[in-house]
Amino acid sequence: MARCEVCFRHCELREGQTGFCGGRVCEGGKVIAKNYGRLSSVALDPIEKKPLHRFFPGSSVLSVGSFGCNLRCPFCQNSSISWSVEALSYDDAPLTSPEEIVSRLPEYSKYGCIGMAYTYNEPLIGFEFVRDTAKLVSGQGLKNVVVTNGTASLSVLDEILPFIDAFNIDLKCFDEQTYKHTLGGDLQTVLDFITYAHKSAHIELTTLIVPGLNDTERELRDLVSWIAALDDNIPLHLSRFFPRFNMTDRAATDVSLIYRFADIAREKLRYVYTGNC
Ligand code: SF4
């Protein structure tokens, strides 16, 4: 048996057993990333798509993703590479080394590419690939961006923080029970992650407003107050939900609600953006 310390789940795995996230496995008595270098997607994205609106606006980043996720959000926007049966087929994707993917960066510089983004699935369940690649990118004087659900352990953050310039972190709701029972996450872990990352990197936060899940004014005000107490310069992205994956029992969020929530958030935060509207 070996215990994985990468996220709050702390899976105890027998030899050969895969963790809850689908991306790590117990081999030789150790838990290793089986998704290391198994890329499911590579694309040049505008930085605003991460979303990061106050970090080199107008630039682009070469975005890479693997497979696996340690949460179980029923409205997942990326289920084909996170935790569906389809996602696990990327187990067989050709191996790409950090050196190989970094060697592609110069060809994108003419498109305003400032570096690499680790995104699409939950990148930190395979933090070793992020760390090794980010170190090379950093060595070339370029930038590294991580888009994460913010549930990795702080010891994982310590491994990558020397090389990461910016994060977009999901703060999916502000209710412990919803985090635990609906999303399979842990609110306090996310709050600790945000607080720690904010000490040494640029951070922006994203909240998808889902009808019936996190769309009360009271919850929004609690979430915004917590961010403002940490730093009212932290940008918040409020995004509109669309029925997807295992959550097709409700309509898309009203655009008017997103705009109203954005106005409320602006009472305490300096930078609030709306998404998918
Ligand atoms: S990263 Fe994966 S294997 Fe490790 S504790 Fe989290 S869910 Fe389990």
CSV table of C-alpha atoms and ligand atoms in Angstrom, one decimal:
chain,number,residue,atom,x,y,z
A,1,MET,CA,0.0,0.0,0.0
A,2,ALA,CA,1.1,3.5,-0.7
A,3,ARG,CA,-0.6,6.8,0.2
A,4,CYS,CA,-0.8,9.6,-2.3
A,5,GLU,CA,-0.2,13.1,-0.8
A,6,VAL,CA,-1.0,15.1,-4.0
A,7,CYS,CA,-4.5,16.1,-3.1
A,8,PHE,CA,-6.9,16.2,-0.2
A,9,ARG,CA,-8.2,12.8,-1.0
A,10,HIS,CA,-5.0,11.0,0.2
A,11,CYS,CA,-5.8,7.8,-1.7
A,12,GLU,CA,-4.4,4.6,-0.2
A,13,LEU,CA,-3.4,2.5,-3.1
A,14,ARG,CA,-2.5,-1.2,-3.5
A,15,GLU,CA,0.2,-2.2,-6.0
A,16,GLY,CA,-1.2,-1.5,-9.5
A,17,GLN,CA,-4.2,0.4,-8.3
A,18,THR,CA,-5.2,3.7,-9.9
A,19,GLY,CA,-6.3,6.6,-7.7
A,20,PHE,CA,-9.7,8.3,-7.7
A,21,CYS,CA,-8.4,10.9,-10.2
A,22,GLY,CA,-7.5,8.3,-12.8
A,23,GLY,CA,-4.2,10.0,-13.4
A,24,ARG,CA,-2.0,8.4,-10.7
A,25,VAL,CA,-1.1,4.7,-10.0
A,26,CYS,CA,0.8,2.7,-7.4
A,27,GLU,CA,3.9,1.2,-8.9
A,28,GLY,CA,6.9,-0.3,-7.1
A,29,GLY,CA,5.4,0.8,-3.8
A,30,LYS,CA,5.2,4.5,-4.9
A,31,VAL,CA,2.3,6.5,-6.3
A,32,ILE,CA,3.4,7.9,-9.6
A,33,ALA,CA,1.7,10.0,-12.3
A,34,LYS,CA,0.6,7.7,-15.1
A,35,ASN,CA,-0.5,10.7,-17.1
A,36,TYR,CA,3.0,12.1,-17.3
A,37,GLY,CA,3.6,13.3,-20.9
A,38,ARG,CA,0.3,11.8,-22.1
A,39,LEU,CA,-1.2,14.9,-23.7
A,40,SER,CA,-4.9,14.9,-24.6
A,41,SER,CA,-4.9,18.5,-26.1
A,42,VAL,CA,-2.5,21.1,-27.3
A,43,ALA,CA,-3.7,24.5,-28.5
A,44,LEU,CA,-2.7,28.1,-28.8
A,45,ASP,CA,-5.2,30.0,-26.8
A,46,PRO,CA,-5.7,33.7,-26.1
A,47,ILE,CA,-4.7,34.3,-22.4
A,48,GLU,CA,-8.2,35.7,-21.9
A,49,LYS,CA,-9.6,32.2,-22.5
A,50,LYS,CA,-7.9,30.8,-19.4
A,51,PRO,CA,-9.5,33.2,-18.2
A,52,LEU,CA,-6.8,35.7,-17.2
A,53,HIS,CA,-7.7,39.3,-17.9
A,54,ARG,CA,-5.0,41.1,-15.9
A,55,PHE,CA,-1.9,39.1,-16.9
A,56,PHE,CA,-0.3,40.1,-20.3
A,57,PRO,CA,-3.7,41.0,-21.9
A,58,GLY,CA,-3.7,40.4,-25.7
A,59,SER,CA,-1.1,37.7,-25.5
A,60,SER,CA,-1.5,33.9,-26.1
A,61,VAL,CA,-0.3,30.8,-24.4
A,62,LEU,CA,0.4,27.3,-25.7
A,63,SER,CA,-2.1,25.3,-23.7
A,64,VAL,CA,-1.5,21.6,-22.8
A,65,GLY,CA,-3.7,19.2,-21.0
A,66,SER,CA,-3.5,15.5,-20.0
A,67,PHE,CA,-6.3,13.4,-18.5
A,68,GLY,CA,-7.8,12.8,-15.1
A,69,CYS,CA,-9.5,14.9,-12.4
A,70,ASN,CA,-9.9,14.5,-8.6
A,71,LEU,CA,-13.3,16.2,-8.5
A,72,ARG,CA,-16.6,15.0,-9.9
A,73,CYS,CA,-18.5,18.1,-10.9
A,74,PRO,CA,-21.7,17.0,-12.6
A,75,PHE,CA,-21.6,20.0,-15.0
A,76,CYS,CA,-18.0,19.3,-16.1
A,77,GLN,CA,-17.1,21.3,-19.3
A,78,ASN,CA,-14.2,19.0,-20.2
A,79,SER,CA,-15.6,15.6,-19.3
A,80,SER,CA,-14.0,13.9,-22.4
A,81,ILE,CA,-10.5,14.5,-20.8
A,82,SER,CA,-11.3,14.7,-17.1
A,83,TRP,CA,-12.9,11.6,-15.7
A,84,SER,CA,-15.2,9.9,-18.3
A,85,VAL,CA,-14.5,6.5,-19.7
A,86,GLU,CA,-13.3,8.4,-22.8
A,87,ALA,CA,-10.8,10.3,-20.7
A,88,LEU,CA,-9.1,7.2,-19.6
A,89,SER,CA,-8.3,6.2,-23.2
A,90,TYR,CA,-5.6,8.9,-23.2
A,91,ASP,CA,-3.7,6.4,-21.1
A,92,ASP,CA,-2.4,5.3,-24.5
A,93,ALA,CA,-1.6,8.7,-25.9
A,94,PRO,CA,1.9,9.0,-27.3
A,95,LEU,CA,4.4,10.2,-24.8
A,96,THR,CA,5.5,13.8,-25.1
A,97,SER,CA,8.5,15.0,-23.1
A,98,PRO,CA,8.8,18.4,-21.5
A,99,GLU,CA,11.7,19.1,-23.8
A,100,GLU,CA,9.6,18.2,-26.9
A,101,ILE,CA,6.7,20.4,-26.0
A,102,VAL,CA,8.9,23.3,-25.0
A,103,SER,CA,10.8,23.1,-28.3
A,104,ARG,CA,7.6,24.1,-30.1
A,105,LEU,CA,7.2,27.4,-28.3
A,106,PRO,CA,9.4,29.5,-30.6
A,107,GLU,CA,7.2,28.8,-33.6
A,108,TYR,CA,4.3,30.5,-31.8
A,109,SER,CA,6.1,33.7,-30.7
A,110,LYS,CA,4.9,35.5,-33.9
A,111,TYR,CA,1.3,35.0,-32.5
A,112,GLY,CA,2.2,36.8,-29.2
A,113,CYS,CA,2.8,33.5,-27.3
A,114,ILE,CA,4.3,34.3,-23.9
A,115,GLY,CA,4.7,30.7,-22.7
A,116,MET,CA,2.8,27.7,-21.6
A,117,ALA,CA,-0.5,27.0,-19.8
A,118,TYR,CA,-1.3,23.7,-18.0
A,119,THR,CA,-5.1,23.3,-18.3
A,120,TYR,CA,-8.1,21.4,-19.7
A,121,ASN,CA,-8.0,18.5,-17.2
A,122,GLU,CA,-6.8,19.0,-13.6
A,123,PRO,CA,-3.1,19.6,-14.2
A,124,LEU,CA,-1.9,19.2,-10.7
A,125,ILE,CA,-2.8,15.6,-10.3
A,126,GLY,CA,0.2,15.2,-12.6
A,127,PHE,CA,2.2,18.1,-11.1
A,128,GLU,CA,5.5,16.4,-12.0
A,129,PHE,CA,5.0,17.2,-15.7
A,130,VAL,CA,3.9,20.7,-14.9
A,131,ARG,CA,7.0,21.2,-12.7
A,132,ASP,CA,9.5,19.7,-15.2
A,133,THR,CA,8.0,21.6,-18.2
A,134,ALA,CA,7.6,24.9,-16.3
A,135,LYS,CA,11.2,24.8,-15.2
A,136,LEU,CA,12.3,24.7,-18.9
A,137,VAL,CA,9.9,27.4,-20.0
A,138,SER,CA,11.0,29.6,-17.1
A,139,GLY,CA,14.6,29.0,-18.2
A,140,GLN,CA,13.8,30.5,-21.5
A,141,GLY,CA,12.5,33.6,-19.9
A,142,LEU,CA,8.9,32.7,-20.8
A,143,LYS,CA,5.8,32.5,-18.6
A,144,ASN,CA,3.9,29.6,-17.0
A,145,VAL,CA,0.2,29.6,-16.2
A,146,VAL,CA,-1.8,27.0,-14.3
A,147,VAL,CA,-5.6,26.6,-14.5
A,148,THR,CA,-6.7,24.5,-11.6
A,149,ASN,CA,-9.5,23.5,-9.2
A,150,GLY,CA,-7.2,24.5,-6.3
A,151,THR,CA,-7.4,21.2,-4.4
A,152,ALA,CA,-3.8,20.0,-4.6
A,153,SER,CA,-1.7,19.9,-1.4
A,154,LEU,CA,0.4,22.8,-0.4
A,155,SER,CA,3.5,20.6,-0.7
A,156,VAL,CA,2.6,20.3,-4.4
A,157,LEU,CA,2.3,24.1,-4.7
A,158,ASP,CA,5.8,24.3,-3.1
A,159,GLU,CA,7.2,22.2,-5.9
A,160,ILE,CA,5.8,24.3,-8.7
A,161,LEU,CA,5.6,27.8,-7.3
A,162,PRO,CA,9.2,28.8,-8.2
A,163,PHE,CA,8.2,28.5,-11.9
A,164,ILE,CA,4.6,29.5,-12.0
A,165,ASP,CA,3.7,33.1,-12.9
A,166,ALA,CA,-0.1,33.0,-12.8
A,167,PHE,CA,-3.0,30.9,-11.8
A,168,ASN,CA,-6.6,30.8,-12.6
A,169,ILE,CA,-8.2,29.0,-9.7
A,170,ASP,CA,-11.8,27.8,-9.5
A,171,LEU,CA,-13.7,28.8,-6.5
A,172,LYS,CA,-16.8,26.8,-7.5
A,173,CYS,CA,-19.1,27.8,-4.6
A,174,PHE,CA,-18.9,29.0,-1.0
A,175,ASP,CA,-20.7,26.2,0.7
A,176,GLU,CA,-18.8,23.3,2.3
A,177,GLN,CA,-21.7,20.8,1.8
A,178,THR,CA,-22.0,21.6,-1.9
A,179,TYR,CA,-18.2,21.3,-2.4
A,180,LYS,CA,-18.2,17.9,-0.6
A,181,HIS,CA,-21.4,16.3,-1.7
A,182,THR,CA,-22.0,17.7,-5.2
A,183,LEU,CA,-18.5,18.4,-6.5
A,184,GLY,CA,-16.5,15.8,-4.5
A,185,GLY,CA,-14.2,18.6,-3.3
A,186,ASP,CA,-13.3,20.4,-0.2
A,187,LEU,CA,-13.9,24.2,0.3
A,188,GLN,CA,-11.2,24.8,3.0
A,189,THR,CA,-8.5,23.1,0.8
A,190,VAL,CA,-9.4,25.5,-2.0
A,191,LEU,CA,-9.3,28.5,0.3
A,192,ASP,CA,-5.9,27.5,1.6
A,193,PHE,CA,-4.6,26.9,-1.9
A,194,ILE,CA,-5.8,30.4,-3.1
A,195,THR,CA,-4.2,32.1,0.0
A,196,TYR,CA,-0.9,30.3,-0.5
A,197,ALA,CA,-0.7,30.8,-4.3
A,198,HIS,CA,-1.5,34.5,-3.9
A,199,LYS,CA,1.6,35.0,-1.9
A,200,SER,CA,3.9,34.5,-4.8
A,201,ALA,CA,2.0,34.5,-8.1
A,202,HIS,CA,-0.7,36.5,-10.0
A,203,ILE,CA,-4.0,34.8,-9.3
A,204,GLU,CA,-7.5,35.2,-10.8
A,205,LEU,CA,-10.6,33.3,-9.6
A,206,THR,CA,-13.5,31.8,-11.5
A,207,THR,CA,-17.0,30.9,-10.3
A,208,LEU,CA,-19.5,29.3,-12.5
A,209,ILE,CA,-23.0,30.4,-11.4
A,210,VAL,CA,-25.2,27.3,-11.6
A,211,PRO,CA,-28.9,27.6,-11.1
A,212,GLY,CA,-30.0,25.9,-7.9
A,213,LEU,CA,-26.5,25.1,-6.9
A,214,ASN,CA,-24.7,28.3,-5.9
A,215,ASP,CA,-27.0,31.1,-7.2
A,216,THR,CA,-28.2,32.7,-4.0
A,217,GLU,CA,-27.2,36.3,-3.3
A,218,ARG,CA,-26.1,35.4,0.2
A,219,GLU,CA,-23.6,32.8,-1.0
A,220,LEU,CA,-22.2,35.2,-3.6
A,221,ARG,CA,-21.8,37.9,-0.9
A,222,ASP,CA,-20.0,35.4,1.4
A,223,LEU,CA,-17.7,34.4,-1.5
A,224,VAL,CA,-16.9,38.0,-2.5
A,225,SER,CA,-16.3,39.0,1.1
A,226,TRP,CA,-13.8,36.3,1.6
A,227,ILE,CA,-11.9,37.3,-1.5
A,228,ALA,CA,-12.0,41.0,-0.6
A,229,ALA,CA,-10.6,40.2,2.8
A,230,LEU,CA,-7.6,38.5,1.2
A,231,ASP,CA,-7.1,41.2,-1.5
A,232,ASP,CA,-9.7,43.3,-3.3
A,233,ASN,CA,-7.3,43.4,-6.3
A,234,ILE,CA,-7.9,39.7,-7.1
A,235,PRO,CA,-9.9,39.5,-10.3
A,236,LEU,CA,-13.1,37.4,-10.2
A,237,HIS,CA,-14.7,35.9,-13.3
A,238,LEU,CA,-18.4,35.1,-12.9
A,239,SER,CA,-19.4,32.6,-15.6
A,240,ARG,CA,-22.7,31.5,-17.0
A,241,PHE,CA,-23.6,27.8,-16.7
A,242,PHE,CA,-24.9,25.8,-19.7
A,243,PRO,CA,-26.4,22.3,-19.3
A,244,ARG,CA,-23.6,19.8,-19.9
A,245,PHE,CA,-22.5,16.3,-19.1
A,246,ASN,CA,-24.5,15.0,-16.1
A,247,MET,CA,-26.3,18.2,-15.4
A,248,THR,CA,-28.9,18.7,-18.1
A,249,ASP,CA,-31.9,19.0,-15.8
A,250,ARG,CA,-31.8,22.8,-15.7
A,251,ALA,CA,-31.6,25.7,-18.1
A,252,ALA,CA,-28.6,28.0,-18.7
A,253,THR,CA,-28.1,30.7,-16.1
A,254,ASP,CA,-30.0,33.9,-16.9
A,255,VAL,CA,-27.7,36.5,-18.3
A,256,SER,CA,-29.4,39.1,-16.2
A,257,LEU,CA,-28.4,37.2,-13.0
A,258,ILE,CA,-24.7,37.1,-14.0
A,259,TYR,CA,-24.8,40.9,-14.6
A,260,ARG,CA,-26.6,41.5,-11.3
A,261,PHE,CA,-24.1,39.3,-9.4
A,262,ALA,CA,-21.2,41.1,-11.1
A,263,ASP,CA,-22.6,44.4,-9.8
A,264,ILE,CA,-22.8,43.0,-6.3
A,265,ALA,CA,-19.2,41.7,-6.5
A,266,ARG,CA,-18.0,45.1,-7.7
A,267,GLU,CA,-19.2,46.6,-4.3
A,268,LYS,CA,-16.1,44.9,-2.8
A,269,LEU,CA,-13.8,43.8,-5.6
A,270,ARG,CA,-12.0,46.1,-8.1
A,271,TYR,CA,-11.9,43.7,-11.1
A,272,VAL,CA,-15.0,41.6,-11.9
A,273,TYR,CA,-15.6,40.0,-15.3
A,274,THR,CA,-18.5,38.1,-16.8
A,275,GLY,CA,-18.1,35.0,-18.9
A,276,ASN,CA,-20.2,33.0,-21.4
A,277,CYS,CA,-22.7,35.9,-21.6
B,1,SF4,S1,-4.1,13.0,-6.8
B,1,SF4,FE1,-5.3,11.3,-7.4
B,1,SF4,S2,-4.4,9.5,-6.5
B,1,SF4,FE2,-3.5,11.3,-5.4
B,1,SF4,S3,-4.8,11.6,-3.6
B,1,SF4,FE3,-5.7,12.9,-5.3
B,1,SF4,S4,-7.3,11.6,-6.3
B,1,SF4,FE4,-6.0,10.2,-5.1
